[in-house]
Amino acid sequence: MSLENTGNLIINNMYKNSRGNLRAFRAAATIGLLSLSISCTTDALLPSVCETGECDAYITSQYYKDDNGYTHVDLNWDSEYLPYFTIDVNATRTNPHYYYNDQPVVSAEFDTDTYYVLGDSLAFVIPLYSPYLGLETYQGFPIPVRDTIVYLNQFAGTVMPVVQNDTRIYFSDDENGQFTTKRTVGPIPPTLESDTLTIFMKVFWDAGVESIEKGTFIEKYIIE
């Protein structure tokens, strides 16, 4: 084979290789662009996490809130037991696209800056019944003949938050169609009278990988 033919063969092979590489590059680029297009289209088609478009929540109560944003809680200090109060929380529902078993899943956690120390008088009352000789209500429920008090001295010195901060509560529809839940604050010891309690709330809208969490909800309560 002549030198000229050898050179032509090399040039032809290089040309074929370059054309093959170019086709491979074009195919890879096309697949990449197609994947990106599908991904963007999928993201664009996903509905908003909450049905109103904006996930939000707020805290309310039965007590008066002044112009400075402080809620005044008037408690009954004359009761046999330490007083407490409840707060109501409303939230937006998640979009039906993110429901679990046909239900929206939204939860809240709480915390506080106020704690108290349990004394040695923590107790609860156990009713005692006479199974065969005791009285009953019209519905057939037994009426206790006396009570006994059990003191839990082992918990003396335990530091307790005024709101339970180690559990999560879930929202549900109430009888008025509001998506709501409640949290108990207390018991409140007399040492906290005239003090200001701060309650922090964090809400989680469960939507899988699209889930949203907001922890900017704060309310202040003056104990009266």
CSV table of C-alpha atoms in Angstrom, one decimal:
chain,number,residue,atom,x,y,z
A,1,MET,CA,0.0,0.0,0.0
A,2,SER,CA,1.4,3.4,-1.0
A,3,LEU,CA,2.1,6.2,1.5
A,4,GLU,CA,-0.7,8.2,-0.2
A,5,ASN,CA,-3.3,5.5,0.3
A,6,THR,CA,-2.2,5.0,3.9
A,7,GLY,CA,-2.7,8.7,4.6
A,8,ASN,CA,-6.2,8.6,3.0
A,9,LEU,CA,-7.1,5.6,5.1
A,10,ILE,CA,-6.1,7.4,8.3
A,11,ILE,CA,-8.0,10.5,7.4
A,12,ASN,CA,-11.1,8.5,6.5
A,13,ASN,CA,-10.9,6.7,9.9
A,14,MET,CA,-10.5,9.9,11.8
A,15,TYR,CA,-13.5,11.4,10.0
A,16,LYS,CA,-15.6,8.4,10.8
A,17,ASN,CA,-14.5,8.5,14.4
A,18,SER,CA,-15.3,12.2,14.7
A,19,ARG,CA,-18.7,11.7,13.2
A,20,GLY,CA,-19.4,8.8,15.6
A,21,ASN,CA,-18.3,10.9,18.6
A,22,LEU,CA,-20.4,13.8,17.4
A,23,ARG,CA,-23.5,11.5,17.1
A,24,ALA,CA,-22.8,10.2,20.6
A,25,PHE,CA,-22.5,13.7,22.0
A,26,ARG,CA,-25.7,14.8,20.4
A,27,ALA,CA,-27.6,11.8,21.7
A,28,ALA,CA,-26.3,12.4,25.3
A,29,ALA,CA,-27.1,16.1,25.1
A,30,THR,CA,-30.6,15.3,23.8
A,31,ILE,CA,-31.2,12.8,26.7
A,32,GLY,CA,-29.9,15.3,29.2
A,33,LEU,CA,-32.2,18.1,27.9
A,34,LEU,CA,-35.1,15.7,27.8
A,35,SER,CA,-34.6,14.7,31.4
A,36,LEU,CA,-34.2,18.3,32.5
A,37,SER,CA,-37.4,19.2,30.6
A,38,ILE,CA,-39.3,16.3,32.2
A,39,SER,CA,-38.0,17.3,35.7
A,40,CYS,CA,-39.0,20.9,35.3
A,41,THR,CA,-42.4,19.9,33.9
A,42,THR,CA,-43.0,17.5,36.9
A,43,ASP,CA,-42.0,20.3,39.4
A,44,ALA,CA,-44.3,22.8,37.6
A,45,LEU,CA,-47.2,20.4,37.8
A,46,LEU,CA,-46.9,19.7,41.5
A,47,PRO,CA,-49.7,21.6,43.5
A,48,SER,CA,-48.8,23.9,46.4
A,49,VAL,CA,-48.4,22.1,49.7
A,50,CYS,CA,-51.4,23.9,51.3
A,51,GLU,CA,-54.8,24.2,49.8
A,52,THR,CA,-54.8,28.0,50.0
A,53,GLY,CA,-51.4,28.3,48.5
A,54,GLU,CA,-49.8,29.5,51.7
A,55,CYS,CA,-49.2,27.4,54.8
A,56,ASP,CA,-50.1,29.3,57.9
A,57,ALA,CA,-51.3,28.9,61.5
A,58,TYR,CA,-52.3,31.0,64.4
A,59,ILE,CA,-53.0,30.7,68.1
A,60,THR,CA,-56.2,31.9,69.8
A,61,SER,CA,-57.9,31.6,73.2
A,62,GLN,CA,-61.0,32.7,75.1
A,63,TYR,CA,-59.1,35.5,76.9
A,64,TYR,CA,-58.6,39.2,76.1
A,65,LYS,CA,-55.6,40.3,74.0
A,66,ASP,CA,-54.5,43.9,74.5
A,67,ASP,CA,-53.1,46.3,71.9
A,68,ASN,CA,-49.6,45.2,72.7
A,69,GLY,CA,-50.2,41.6,71.8
A,70,TYR,CA,-50.4,40.3,75.4
A,71,THR,CA,-53.2,37.9,76.3
A,72,HIS,CA,-54.5,38.4,79.9
A,73,VAL,CA,-55.4,35.1,81.5
A,74,ASP,CA,-57.7,35.4,84.5
A,75,LEU,CA,-57.4,32.2,86.5
A,76,ASN,CA,-59.4,30.9,89.4
A,77,TRP,CA,-57.0,30.6,92.4
A,78,ASP,CA,-59.7,29.5,94.8
A,79,SER,CA,-60.2,26.0,93.4
A,80,GLU,CA,-59.1,22.9,95.2
A,81,TYR,CA,-56.7,22.2,92.3
A,82,LEU,CA,-54.1,24.3,90.5
A,83,PRO,CA,-55.7,26.2,87.5
A,84,TYR,CA,-54.8,25.7,83.9
A,85,PHE,CA,-56.0,27.1,80.6
A,86,THR,CA,-56.2,25.9,77.0
A,87,ILE,CA,-55.1,27.5,73.7
A,88,ASP,CA,-56.7,26.9,70.4
A,89,VAL,CA,-54.6,26.6,67.2
A,90,ASN,CA,-55.9,26.8,63.6
A,91,ALA,CA,-53.9,25.9,60.5
A,92,THR,CA,-54.4,25.6,56.8
A,93,ARG,CA,-54.9,22.1,55.5
A,94,THR,CA,-52.5,20.5,53.1
A,95,ASN,CA,-53.5,20.1,49.4
A,96,PRO,CA,-55.5,16.9,48.8
A,97,HIS,CA,-52.6,15.8,46.6
A,98,TYR,CA,-50.6,15.2,49.8
A,99,TYR,CA,-53.3,13.5,51.9
A,100,TYR,CA,-52.5,10.3,53.8
A,101,ASN,CA,-55.5,7.9,53.8
A,102,ASP,CA,-57.7,10.8,52.5
A,103,GLN,CA,-56.7,13.0,55.5
A,104,PRO,CA,-54.4,16.1,55.7
A,105,VAL,CA,-51.5,15.5,58.2
A,106,VAL,CA,-50.5,18.7,60.0
A,107,SER,CA,-49.0,18.7,63.5
A,108,ALA,CA,-47.7,21.2,66.1
A,109,GLU,CA,-45.1,21.2,68.8
A,110,PHE,CA,-44.9,23.6,71.7
A,111,ASP,CA,-42.3,25.0,74.0
A,112,THR,CA,-42.0,27.7,76.7
A,113,ASP,CA,-39.6,29.9,78.6
A,114,THR,CA,-41.4,29.3,81.9
A,115,TYR,CA,-40.9,26.4,84.3
A,116,TYR,CA,-41.8,25.5,87.9
A,117,VAL,CA,-40.6,23.0,90.5
A,118,LEU,CA,-42.9,20.4,91.8
A,119,GLY,CA,-43.3,20.3,95.6
A,120,ASP,CA,-44.0,17.3,97.8
A,121,SER,CA,-47.7,17.8,97.7
A,122,LEU,CA,-48.3,16.4,94.2
A,123,ALA,CA,-51.3,14.0,94.6
A,124,PHE,CA,-54.3,12.5,92.8
A,125,VAL,CA,-57.6,11.3,94.2
A,126,ILE,CA,-58.8,7.7,93.7
A,127,PRO,CA,-62.5,7.1,94.1
A,128,LEU,CA,-63.4,3.9,96.1
A,129,TYR,CA,-66.6,1.9,95.4
A,130,SER,CA,-68.7,-0.7,97.1
A,131,PRO,CA,-69.4,-3.1,94.2
A,132,TYR,CA,-72.6,-4.7,95.6
A,133,LEU,CA,-73.9,-2.4,98.3
A,134,GLY,CA,-73.1,1.0,96.9
A,135,LEU,CA,-75.4,3.4,95.1
A,136,GLU,CA,-75.6,3.8,91.3
A,137,THR,CA,-76.7,6.5,88.9
A,138,TYR,CA,-79.8,6.1,86.7
A,139,GLN,CA,-77.4,5.0,84.0
A,140,GLY,CA,-76.1,2.2,86.2
A,141,PHE,CA,-72.7,3.8,87.0
A,142,PRO,CA,-71.5,3.2,90.5
A,143,ILE,CA,-71.2,6.1,92.9
A,144,PRO,CA,-68.0,6.2,95.0
A,145,VAL,CA,-68.5,5.8,98.7
A,146,ARG,CA,-65.3,7.7,99.6
A,147,ASP,CA,-62.0,8.8,98.1
A,148,THR,CA,-58.4,8.2,99.0
A,149,ILE,CA,-55.5,10.5,98.2
A,150,VAL,CA,-52.2,9.2,96.8
A,151,TYR,CA,-49.2,11.5,97.2
A,152,LEU,CA,-46.4,11.3,94.6
A,153,ASN,CA,-43.5,12.5,96.8
A,154,GLN,CA,-41.0,10.9,94.5
A,155,PHE,CA,-41.5,13.7,92.0
A,156,ALA,CA,-40.6,16.5,94.4
A,157,GLY,CA,-38.0,18.8,92.9
A,158,THR,CA,-38.9,17.9,89.3
A,159,VAL,CA,-38.7,20.9,87.0
A,160,MET,CA,-41.7,21.1,84.8
A,161,PRO,CA,-42.6,23.3,81.8
A,162,VAL,CA,-46.0,25.1,81.9
A,163,VAL,CA,-46.7,23.5,78.5
A,164,GLN,CA,-45.9,20.0,77.5
A,165,ASN,CA,-42.9,20.2,75.1
A,166,ASP,CA,-42.0,16.6,74.3
A,167,THR,CA,-45.0,15.6,72.2
A,168,ARG,CA,-46.6,16.4,68.9
A,169,ILE,CA,-50.4,17.1,68.5
A,170,TYR,CA,-52.3,16.8,65.3
A,171,PHE,CA,-54.9,19.0,63.7
A,172,SER,CA,-58.4,17.8,62.7
A,173,ASP,CA,-61.7,19.2,61.5
A,174,ASP,CA,-64.0,20.4,64.3
A,175,GLU,CA,-67.8,20.6,64.3
A,176,ASN,CA,-67.6,24.0,62.6
A,177,GLY,CA,-65.3,22.8,59.8
A,178,GLN,CA,-62.3,24.5,61.3
A,179,PHE,CA,-58.9,22.7,61.0
A,180,THR,CA,-57.8,23.0,64.6
A,181,THR,CA,-56.3,21.5,67.7
A,182,LYS,CA,-55.8,22.4,71.4
A,183,ARG,CA,-53.0,22.5,73.9
A,184,THR,CA,-53.3,22.7,77.7
A,185,VAL,CA,-51.1,25.2,79.5
A,186,GLY,CA,-50.6,24.4,83.2
A,187,PRO,CA,-51.2,23.5,85.9
A,188,ILE,CA,-50.1,27.0,86.9
A,189,PRO,CA,-48.8,27.4,90.4
A,190,PRO,CA,-49.6,30.6,92.5
A,191,THR,CA,-45.9,31.7,92.2
A,192,LEU,CA,-46.5,32.5,88.6
A,193,GLU,CA,-49.4,34.9,89.2
A,194,SER,CA,-48.7,38.3,87.6
A,195,ASP,CA,-45.9,36.7,85.5
A,196,THR,CA,-45.7,36.6,81.7
A,197,LEU,CA,-45.5,33.3,80.0
A,198,THR,CA,-44.2,32.9,76.5
A,199,ILE,CA,-45.5,30.0,74.4
A,200,PHE,CA,-43.6,29.0,71.2
A,201,MET,CA,-45.2,26.9,68.5
A,202,LYS,CA,-43.8,25.0,65.5
A,203,VAL,CA,-46.1,23.6,62.8
A,204,PHE,CA,-45.3,20.8,60.4
A,205,TRP,CA,-47.3,20.3,57.1
A,206,ASP,CA,-46.5,16.7,56.0
A,207,ALA,CA,-46.2,16.6,52.2
A,208,GLY,CA,-43.5,14.0,51.8
A,209,VAL,CA,-40.4,15.6,50.2
A,210,GLU,CA,-42.3,18.8,49.8
A,211,SER,CA,-43.1,19.1,53.5
A,212,ILE,CA,-43.0,22.5,55.1
A,213,GLU,CA,-42.1,23.5,58.7
A,214,LYS,CA,-42.6,26.9,60.3
A,215,GLY,CA,-41.5,27.8,63.8
A,216,THR,CA,-42.2,31.5,64.1
A,217,PHE,CA,-45.4,31.4,66.1
A,218,ILE,CA,-45.1,33.1,69.5
A,219,GLU,CA,-47.7,34.2,72.0
A,220,LYS,CA,-47.4,35.9,75.4
A,221,TYR,CA,-49.8,35.5,78.3
A,222,ILE,CA,-50.0,37.5,81.5
A,223,ILE,CA,-51.3,35.3,84.4
A,224,GLU,CA,-53.8,37.2,86.6
